[in-house]
Structure formats: structure tokens, C-alpha cells
Amino acid sequence: MTKQINSSYPKIPSSEITPEEVYYSRRQFMKSVVGAGAGALALAACAPLIKPGSTESPTLTPSSTENTLTSYDFVTHFNNYYEFSMDKSGVAKAAESFITDPWSVEFSGLVRHPQKWDLPELIRQFPPEERVYRFRCVEAWAMVIPWNGIPLKNILKAIEPTSDARYVRFTTLYDPKKMPGQASGSYPYPYTEGLRLDEAENDLTLLATGLYGKPLLPQNGAPVRLVVPWKYGFKSIKSIVKIELTDQQPATFWNSLVPDEYGFYANVNPRVPHPRWPQSRETVIGTDNLQNTLLFNGYASEVAALYTGMDLQENY
Ligand SMILES: Nc1nc2c(c(=O)[nH]1)N[C@H]1C(S)=C(S)[C@@H](COP(=O)(O)O)O[C@H]1N2
Ligand SMILES: [Mo]
């Protein structure tokens, strides 16, 4: 895994990074939190970790200082990946024999130079960098993850979107034999996601190929997944096989299923509650803490300009 430190993105001071081997009381935490939404909705990226009207009062810690890296164990054993399992603690096991080599990603649509790259070649041409990002799921939980990823803008520059291109559409592998959730028929797979072209070209946007300096494990979207740290986690689509430039806003998985709960933009915004739970706070995975959620997940200085003139209440 090639590592390069890029100085132009906001860094979380290394003094606040907890070593990978530090092991929090994972089992205990999983018991208290993972089951929180049991019996909730079939159609929901999402059982909230902070229940409306909850009377529990965990410690509220200031978000600005709550930047401790989430342990490797949590990042790889607390997952959302419905193609494998709807049980967050069961995804790792369900995906363990998912083979992701060979793998290629097709770049097509409104581009001058359409390409299909095998993963090793993609990584060779566009060396991944290390980026420590906050990660915020729409279900009101948060992590801090050291990704290894290719800035998507580097690839976009090479394939040259045409002047008609306005959006980027991402598609997950469709293979019901390998992905048991796809065989069940309850969701319209393959999972797709989309960004506006200028969002895709923002320096923060990554095609992640690893985390903690190791190649991605299947549960985290191996071998390549999107990471858009100022948006809710469902935008960060996993196991991508196709990236297309389009002139129309693409249909996206959760937005198509439940449009009034999951927007196309899905920018993290503490002032826009989910219809079924507040978004003003988040559970810090691996700790007992609640912290305040930040506008654009703390990345406002990098991305707020993308939304000038847009109503952030409306375009959630
Ligand atoms: N293809 C696919 N991508 C997906 C999902 C999914 O179910 N399928 N879940 C999303 C959601 S809701 C979240 S929060 C993140 C979780 O990523 P992680 O398991 O690596 O933390 O993946 C996102 N990408
Ligand atoms: Mo999520």
C-alpha cells in the first residue's frame, strides 16, 4: 500500500490518535448499543443509535476534542453492508469469503477517455494517500478512520469529463451468488450512489483501497469504496465496479427507497433531524460518549462553498 501524506486536508493531530491495538470493551458496547434498533423498520439504512426521547444520559463530550481514532477492531466489526448482512456485528463473518481479486473498475459515460482499470493498475497509476477522516452514519453513530485512498479528482482529471458532465454515478458489484443479501430480493440491488461533479472533484473525496495501512477487508467494501467524509455514511458506497459521468442527477439506493428520509445530498447537518430521530448528536463508537454533530461533519471550511445559495434545510 503506497502511503503519502497530503498536507492540504484538515489533519487530526497524531497526539489524539489511539494505537490500533488499544482494545475498548467491545463486547460490552455491542450488547448495549448494537441491539438498540431491533424490531425497527425493514426499510431503513437505519435504526438510530440515539432514540427519540431517550432518557439515558451518556456523557456529552465536545466534538472538537473527540478525535480519537476508532480501533481497528470496531472499524472492521461494526459495519453496514446489507448485501451481506443487516446485523452490524455479523457483516465481517458473512463477508469473510468474498473474493475481490481479480477486480476491475470501469470509468465511462461523459468522459473523453473511458477506461477499465484492474485494481493493481489503478493503484499504480494513482497512488493512494493516507487520510484520517471523521465518519458519520445517518444512524447517529460516528468513528474516526485512517483511510488509504486515491483522491477521486486525480482519476477524473485523467479521464477528462466532457463539458456536459454534471454528476458521477457509482455502482456496487451485482452478484447474488457472492452477496447473499442480493439474492433475497427485498432491495433493488445493485446499490448505487451519486455525487455532483464538483463534489466528486473536491479534495476530500476518496476512492478508498485500505484503512489502517492494510488493504480493505470485505466488510468495509473491498477492494475499493467511496469515502465522502462530510456526508452521511450511506453515500460511501462499497465494492465499486462502475463509475459513470452523467448529465442528470442519478438515482441512488436509499434516496429511491425512502426519499423523505434519505436525501441525494445527505450532507451531515445537526439542524436537520431525520424524520424518526434527531441528528444533533452522535454516539462515538468504541466509547460511552455522545458528542455534538458538526455541520458538514466538521469539514465546512473545505466544502461549504459547494452549497452557496442552496437551502440546506430543504436539500438534506
Ligand atoms: N454497497 C453498499 N455500500 C454501503 C452500504 C451498503 O449496505 N451497501 N452501507 C452504507 C452505510 S449506511 C454506511 S454507514 C457505510 C458503512 O461503512 P463501514 O461498514 O465501512 O463503516 O457503508 C455504506 N456503503
Ligand atoms: Mo450508514
Short mmCIF file of C-alpha atoms and ligand atoms in Angstrom, two decimals:
data_model
loop_
_atom_site.label_atom_id
_atom_site.label_comp_id
_atom_site.label_asym_id
_atom_site.label_seq_id
_atom_site.Cartn_x
_atom_site.Cartn_y
_atom_site.Cartn_z
CA MET A 1 0.00 0.00 0.00
CA THR A 2 1.53 3.27 -1.06
CA LYS A 3 1.27 5.93 1.58
CA GLN A 4 1.66 9.59 1.04
CA ILE A 5 0.88 12.30 3.47
CA ASN A 6 -1.02 15.13 1.90
CA SER A 7 -0.79 18.42 3.68
CA SER A 8 -3.79 20.17 2.17
CA TYR A 9 -6.55 18.48 4.13
CA PRO A 10 -7.51 19.03 7.76
CA LYS A 11 -5.45 16.78 9.99
CA ILE A 12 -6.39 15.21 13.23
CA PRO A 13 -3.33 15.68 15.45
CA SER A 14 -1.43 12.42 15.83
CA SER A 15 -1.32 13.01 19.57
CA GLU A 16 -5.06 12.28 19.59
CA ILE A 17 -4.74 9.02 17.69
CA THR A 18 -5.14 5.90 19.76
CA PRO A 19 -2.91 2.99 18.80
CA GLU A 20 -4.68 0.28 16.84
CA GLU A 21 -4.01 -2.34 19.48
CA VAL A 22 -5.88 -0.43 22.12
CA TYR A 23 -8.93 -2.54 22.68
CA TYR A 24 -12.06 -0.99 24.07
CA SER A 25 -14.70 -3.02 25.85
CA ARG A 26 -16.17 -4.02 22.52
CA ARG A 27 -18.39 -6.87 23.59
CA GLN A 28 -20.00 -4.87 26.31
CA PHE A 29 -20.54 -1.94 23.97
CA MET A 30 -22.01 -4.12 21.23
CA LYS A 31 -24.52 -5.51 23.71
CA SER A 32 -25.67 -2.12 24.87
CA VAL A 33 -25.85 -0.42 21.52
CA VAL A 34 -25.99 -2.75 18.55
CA GLY A 35 -29.33 -4.16 19.51
CA ALA A 36 -30.82 -0.73 20.07
CA GLY A 37 -32.99 -0.74 16.98
CA ALA A 38 -34.05 -4.37 16.99
CA GLY A 39 -37.54 -4.79 15.68
CA ALA A 40 -37.42 -1.45 13.91
CA LEU A 41 -38.05 -0.95 10.25
CA ALA A 42 -37.32 -3.20 7.38
CA LEU A 43 -36.57 -0.27 5.13
CA ALA A 44 -34.05 1.74 6.91
CA ALA A 45 -30.41 2.26 6.49
CA CYS A 46 -31.13 2.60 9.83
CA ALA A 47 -32.01 2.05 13.34
CA PRO A 48 -30.98 5.15 15.24
CA LEU A 49 -28.38 4.77 17.95
CA ILE A 50 -29.88 7.73 19.75
CA LYS A 51 -33.53 7.09 20.26
CA PRO A 52 -36.02 9.93 20.23
CA GLY A 53 -36.97 10.79 23.76
CA SER A 54 -34.23 8.62 25.18
CA THR A 55 -33.90 9.03 28.92
CA GLU A 56 -30.39 7.61 29.10
CA SER A 57 -27.86 10.35 29.54
CA PRO A 58 -24.39 9.33 28.43
CA THR A 59 -21.54 11.79 28.83
CA LEU A 60 -21.69 14.57 26.27
CA THR A 61 -18.17 15.37 25.18
CA PRO A 62 -17.11 18.30 23.00
CA SER A 63 -16.82 17.18 19.37
CA SER A 64 -13.75 19.24 18.67
CA THR A 65 -11.65 17.21 21.07
CA GLU A 66 -13.31 13.90 20.34
CA ASN A 67 -10.97 12.89 17.55
CA THR A 68 -9.54 9.68 18.87
CA LEU A 69 -9.06 7.11 16.15
CA THR A 70 -11.65 4.32 16.31
CA SER A 71 -9.97 0.98 16.99
CA TYR A 72 -9.31 -1.34 14.03
CA ASP A 73 -11.47 -3.93 15.72
CA PHE A 74 -14.51 -1.66 15.73
CA VAL A 75 -13.96 -0.32 12.22
CA THR A 76 -13.86 -3.88 10.90
CA HIS A 77 -16.60 -5.44 13.10
CA PHE A 78 -19.31 -2.78 13.25
CA ASN A 79 -20.47 -2.41 9.66
CA ASN A 80 -23.33 -1.57 7.41
CA TYR A 81 -23.27 -3.71 4.28
CA TYR A 82 -26.75 -5.04 3.53
CA GLU A 83 -25.55 -7.19 0.63
CA PHE A 84 -24.02 -9.44 3.30
CA SER A 85 -25.99 -8.92 6.49
CA MET A 86 -28.29 -6.47 8.22
CA ASP A 87 -26.62 -7.29 11.53
CA LYS A 88 -23.77 -4.83 12.00
CA SER A 89 -21.72 -7.24 14.07
CA GLY A 90 -22.37 -10.06 11.58
CA VAL A 91 -21.15 -8.45 8.35
CA ALA A 92 -17.49 -9.39 8.87
CA LYS A 93 -18.33 -13.07 9.21
CA ALA A 94 -20.89 -13.06 6.38
CA ALA A 95 -18.40 -11.41 4.01
CA GLU A 96 -15.25 -13.25 5.02
CA SER A 97 -15.06 -15.45 1.92
CA PHE A 98 -15.97 -12.69 -0.55
CA ILE A 99 -13.20 -12.81 -3.18
CA THR A 100 -12.20 -9.43 -4.59
CA ASP A 101 -9.28 -10.40 -6.78
CA PRO A 102 -9.33 -10.05 -9.75
CA TRP A 103 -11.37 -6.82 -9.78
CA SER A 104 -11.69 -4.01 -12.24
CA VAL A 105 -13.41 -0.65 -12.19
CA GLU A 106 -14.96 0.82 -15.32
CA PHE A 107 -14.94 4.60 -15.83
CA SER A 108 -17.41 5.57 -18.53
CA GLY A 109 -20.19 7.90 -19.62
CA LEU A 110 -19.49 11.53 -20.42
CA VAL A 111 -15.69 11.34 -20.47
CA ARG A 112 -13.11 11.79 -23.19
CA HIS A 113 -11.07 8.76 -22.11
CA PRO A 114 -13.24 5.88 -20.91
CA GLN A 115 -11.14 3.28 -19.09
CA LYS A 116 -11.41 -0.05 -17.37
CA TRP A 117 -8.61 -0.47 -14.88
CA ASP A 118 -7.65 -3.59 -12.94
CA LEU A 119 -7.27 -2.63 -9.33
CA PRO A 120 -3.46 -3.04 -9.10
CA GLU A 121 -3.08 -0.87 -12.20
CA LEU A 122 -5.42 1.78 -10.81
CA ILE A 123 -3.37 1.91 -7.60
CA ARG A 124 -0.13 2.04 -9.58
CA GLN A 125 -1.31 4.97 -11.69
CA PHE A 126 -2.99 6.86 -8.86
CA PRO A 127 -1.10 6.28 -5.61
CA PRO A 128 -3.32 6.19 -2.51
CA GLU A 129 -2.72 8.73 0.25
CA GLU A 130 -3.38 8.41 3.95
CA ARG A 131 -6.30 10.49 5.23
CA VAL A 132 -7.71 10.47 8.74
CA TYR A 133 -11.40 11.37 8.48
CA ARG A 134 -14.37 11.56 10.76
CA PHE A 135 -17.14 9.22 9.56
CA ARG A 136 -20.79 9.84 10.47
CA CYS A 137 -23.58 7.36 9.74
CA VAL A 138 -27.13 8.68 9.32
CA GLU A 139 -27.99 6.36 12.22
CA ALA A 140 -26.24 8.81 14.58
CA TRP A 141 -23.02 6.96 15.25
CA ALA A 142 -19.53 8.16 14.43
CA MET A 143 -15.99 6.89 14.01
CA VAL A 144 -12.60 8.34 13.09
CA ILE A 145 -10.88 6.24 10.44
CA PRO A 146 -7.39 6.36 8.91
CA TRP A 147 -8.12 5.61 5.25
CA ASN A 148 -5.76 4.90 2.41
CA GLY A 149 -7.35 6.19 -0.73
CA ILE A 150 -7.00 7.74 -4.14
CA PRO A 151 -8.27 11.31 -4.37
CA LEU A 152 -11.05 10.83 -6.91
CA LYS A 153 -10.16 14.16 -8.54
CA ASN A 154 -6.86 12.65 -9.74
CA ILE A 155 -8.68 9.97 -11.72
CA LEU A 156 -11.30 12.42 -13.01
CA LYS A 157 -8.53 14.65 -14.34
CA ALA A 158 -7.10 11.72 -16.30
CA ILE A 159 -10.36 10.54 -17.86
CA GLU A 160 -11.48 14.12 -18.63
CA PRO A 161 -15.21 14.63 -18.10
CA THR A 162 -16.81 16.33 -21.11
CA SER A 163 -18.43 19.75 -20.75
CA ASP A 164 -21.87 18.07 -20.44
CA ALA A 165 -20.88 16.04 -17.38
CA ARG A 166 -22.59 17.23 -14.17
CA TYR A 167 -22.82 14.17 -11.92
CA VAL A 168 -20.98 10.97 -11.08
CA ARG A 169 -22.82 7.70 -10.60
CA PHE A 170 -21.25 4.80 -8.65
CA THR A 171 -22.38 1.17 -8.77
CA THR A 172 -21.62 -1.74 -6.42
CA LEU A 173 -20.97 -5.23 -7.77
CA TYR A 174 -24.12 -7.17 -8.58
CA ASP A 175 -23.51 -10.86 -7.94
CA PRO A 176 -26.25 -12.56 -5.89
CA LYS A 177 -24.20 -15.78 -5.76
CA LYS A 178 -21.49 -13.99 -3.80
CA MET A 179 -23.67 -11.46 -2.00
CA PRO A 180 -26.46 -13.29 -0.16
CA GLY A 181 -28.43 -10.11 0.55
CA GLN A 182 -28.83 -9.52 -3.16
CA ALA A 183 -30.43 -12.92 -3.58
CA SER A 184 -33.13 -12.21 -1.00
CA GLY A 185 -34.91 -9.81 -3.31
CA SER A 186 -36.04 -7.30 -0.71
CA TYR A 187 -33.97 -4.40 -2.04
CA PRO A 188 -33.42 -3.06 -5.56
CA TYR A 189 -29.76 -4.04 -5.99
CA PRO A 190 -27.21 -3.17 -7.17
CA TYR A 191 -26.59 -0.40 -4.65
CA THR A 192 -25.88 2.86 -6.46
CA GLU A 193 -24.79 6.27 -5.29
CA GLY A 194 -24.11 9.66 -6.82
CA LEU A 195 -22.32 12.94 -6.35
CA ARG A 196 -22.41 16.22 -8.16
CA LEU A 197 -19.24 16.51 -10.27
CA ASP A 198 -17.85 19.36 -8.15
CA GLU A 199 -18.37 17.25 -5.00
CA ALA A 200 -16.56 14.36 -6.65
CA GLU A 201 -13.72 16.71 -7.56
CA ASN A 202 -13.37 18.08 -4.03
CA ASP A 203 -10.02 17.25 -2.47
CA LEU A 204 -11.65 15.36 0.42
CA THR A 205 -13.38 12.79 -1.80
CA LEU A 206 -11.55 9.46 -1.85
CA LEU A 207 -11.73 6.11 -3.53
CA ALA A 208 -10.51 4.14 -0.54
CA THR A 209 -8.47 0.99 -1.07
CA GLY A 210 -7.34 0.48 2.52
CA LEU A 211 -7.60 1.51 6.14
CA TYR A 212 -5.04 1.44 8.93
CA GLY A 213 -2.43 0.89 6.19
CA LYS A 214 -3.89 -2.50 5.22
CA PRO A 215 -5.98 -3.39 2.17
CA LEU A 216 -9.72 -3.05 2.80
CA LEU A 217 -11.42 -6.12 4.23
CA PRO A 218 -14.62 -7.31 2.54
CA GLN A 219 -16.83 -5.91 5.29
CA ASN A 220 -15.50 -2.40 4.64
CA GLY A 221 -16.15 -2.54 0.89
CA ALA A 222 -13.10 -4.27 -0.56
CA PRO A 223 -11.39 -3.76 -2.81
CA VAL A 224 -12.44 -0.16 -3.44
CA ARG A 225 -15.17 2.06 -1.91
CA LEU A 226 -16.08 5.70 -1.86
CA VAL A 227 -15.41 7.95 1.16
CA VAL A 228 -17.13 11.35 1.34
CA PRO A 229 -16.49 12.48 4.92
CA TRP A 230 -18.88 15.45 5.02
CA LYS A 231 -21.87 13.31 4.01
CA TYR A 232 -23.77 10.59 5.84
CA GLY A 233 -22.16 7.15 5.58
CA PHE A 234 -24.65 5.70 3.12
CA LYS A 235 -23.12 7.88 0.40
CA SER A 236 -19.84 5.96 0.86
CA ILE A 237 -20.73 3.12 -1.48
CA LYS A 238 -18.76 -0.13 -1.22
CA SER A 239 -17.18 -2.62 -3.64
CA ILE A 240 -17.48 -0.36 -6.67
CA VAL A 241 -17.35 -1.78 -10.20
CA LYS A 242 -18.53 1.19 -12.24
CA ILE A 243 -18.14 4.97 -12.14
CA GLU A 244 -20.05 6.91 -14.79
CA LEU A 245 -20.22 10.59 -15.61
CA THR A 246 -23.76 11.75 -16.39
CA ASP A 247 -25.66 14.93 -17.20
CA GLN A 248 -28.66 14.01 -14.98
CA GLN A 249 -28.75 13.54 -11.23
CA PRO A 250 -28.50 9.76 -10.82
CA ALA A 251 -31.00 7.71 -8.85
CA THR A 252 -29.42 6.49 -5.62
CA PHE A 253 -30.23 3.46 -3.48
CA TRP A 254 -31.56 4.88 -0.21
CA ASN A 255 -32.98 8.01 -1.77
CA SER A 256 -35.05 5.93 -4.20
CA LEU A 257 -36.28 3.64 -1.42
CA VAL A 258 -37.20 6.24 1.20
CA PRO A 259 -36.91 9.70 -0.37
CA ASP A 260 -38.22 11.64 2.60
CA GLU A 261 -35.66 10.06 4.94
CA TYR A 262 -32.51 9.90 2.82
CA GLY A 263 -31.66 12.79 0.54
CA PHE A 264 -29.45 12.86 -2.52
CA TYR A 265 -27.14 15.40 -0.88
CA ALA A 266 -27.13 13.81 2.58
CA ASN A 267 -24.74 16.41 3.94
CA VAL A 268 -24.20 15.94 7.67
CA ASN A 269 -26.33 18.62 9.32
CA PRO A 270 -27.16 18.67 13.05
CA ARG A 271 -30.07 21.06 12.41
CA VAL A 272 -31.97 18.80 10.04
CA PRO A 273 -33.41 15.92 12.03
CA HIS A 274 -34.09 12.59 10.41
CA PRO A 275 -37.90 12.17 10.44
CA ARG A 276 -37.51 9.47 13.10
CA TRP A 277 -34.62 10.72 15.25
CA PRO A 278 -32.51 13.82 15.94
CA GLN A 279 -29.21 14.37 14.13
CA SER A 280 -27.79 16.87 16.60
CA ARG A 281 -25.69 14.32 18.47
CA GLU A 282 -23.82 11.15 17.73
CA THR A 283 -22.58 8.08 19.61
CA VAL A 284 -18.83 7.72 19.41
CA ILE A 285 -18.24 4.07 18.57
CA GLY A 286 -15.78 2.46 20.96
CA THR A 287 -16.60 4.84 23.80
CA ASP A 288 -19.56 5.59 26.02
CA ASN A 289 -19.63 9.14 24.75
CA LEU A 290 -22.14 11.25 22.91
CA GLN A 291 -20.84 14.29 21.08
CA ASN A 292 -22.43 17.14 19.20
CA THR A 293 -22.69 16.60 15.47
CA LEU A 294 -20.97 19.26 13.38
CA LEU A 295 -22.26 20.89 10.20
CA PHE A 296 -20.70 19.07 7.22
CA ASN A 297 -19.27 16.70 9.83
CA GLY A 298 -16.65 19.31 10.72
CA TYR A 299 -15.50 19.90 7.13
CA ALA A 300 -17.38 23.17 6.50
CA SER A 301 -14.25 25.13 5.63
CA GLU A 302 -13.49 22.64 2.85
CA VAL A 303 -16.97 22.12 1.41
CA ALA A 304 -19.46 24.81 2.45
CA ALA A 305 -18.71 26.81 -0.71
CA LEU A 306 -20.09 23.94 -2.81
CA TYR A 307 -23.55 24.76 -1.44
CA THR A 308 -23.66 28.53 -1.62
CA GLY A 309 -27.22 29.65 -2.24
CA MET A 310 -28.66 26.20 -1.56
CA ASP A 311 -31.23 25.71 1.21
CA LEU A 312 -29.55 23.19 3.49
CA GLN A 313 -32.85 22.54 5.30
CA GLU A 314 -34.52 21.53 2.05
CA ASN A 315 -31.67 19.75 0.31
CA TYR A 316 -30.85 17.35 3.08
N1 LIG B 1 -22.90 -1.36 -1.34
C1 LIG B 1 -23.13 -0.88 -0.12
N2 LIG B 1 -22.45 0.22 0.29
C2 LIG B 1 -22.68 0.74 1.53
C3 LIG B 1 -23.67 0.20 2.39
C4 LIG B 1 -24.38 -0.96 1.93
O1 LIG B 1 -25.25 -1.53 2.62
N3 LIG B 1 -24.07 -1.46 0.68
N4 LIG B 1 -23.93 0.79 3.62
C5 LIG B 1 -23.57 2.21 3.74
C6 LIG B 1 -23.69 2.72 5.10
S1 LIG B 1 -25.27 3.05 5.68
C7 LIG B 1 -22.59 3.03 5.87
S2 LIG B 1 -22.74 3.79 7.37
C8 LIG B 1 -21.22 2.67 5.41
C9 LIG B 1 -20.57 1.79 6.47
O2 LIG B 1 -19.22 1.57 6.16
P1 LIG B 1 -18.32 0.69 7.15
O3 LIG B 1 -19.04 -0.59 7.39
O4 LIG B 1 -17.01 0.51 6.45
O5 LIG B 1 -18.18 1.50 8.42
O6 LIG B 1 -21.22 1.98 4.17
C10 LIG B 1 -22.16 2.47 3.21
N5 LIG B 1 -21.95 1.82 1.93
MO MO B 2 -24.98 4.49 7.43
#
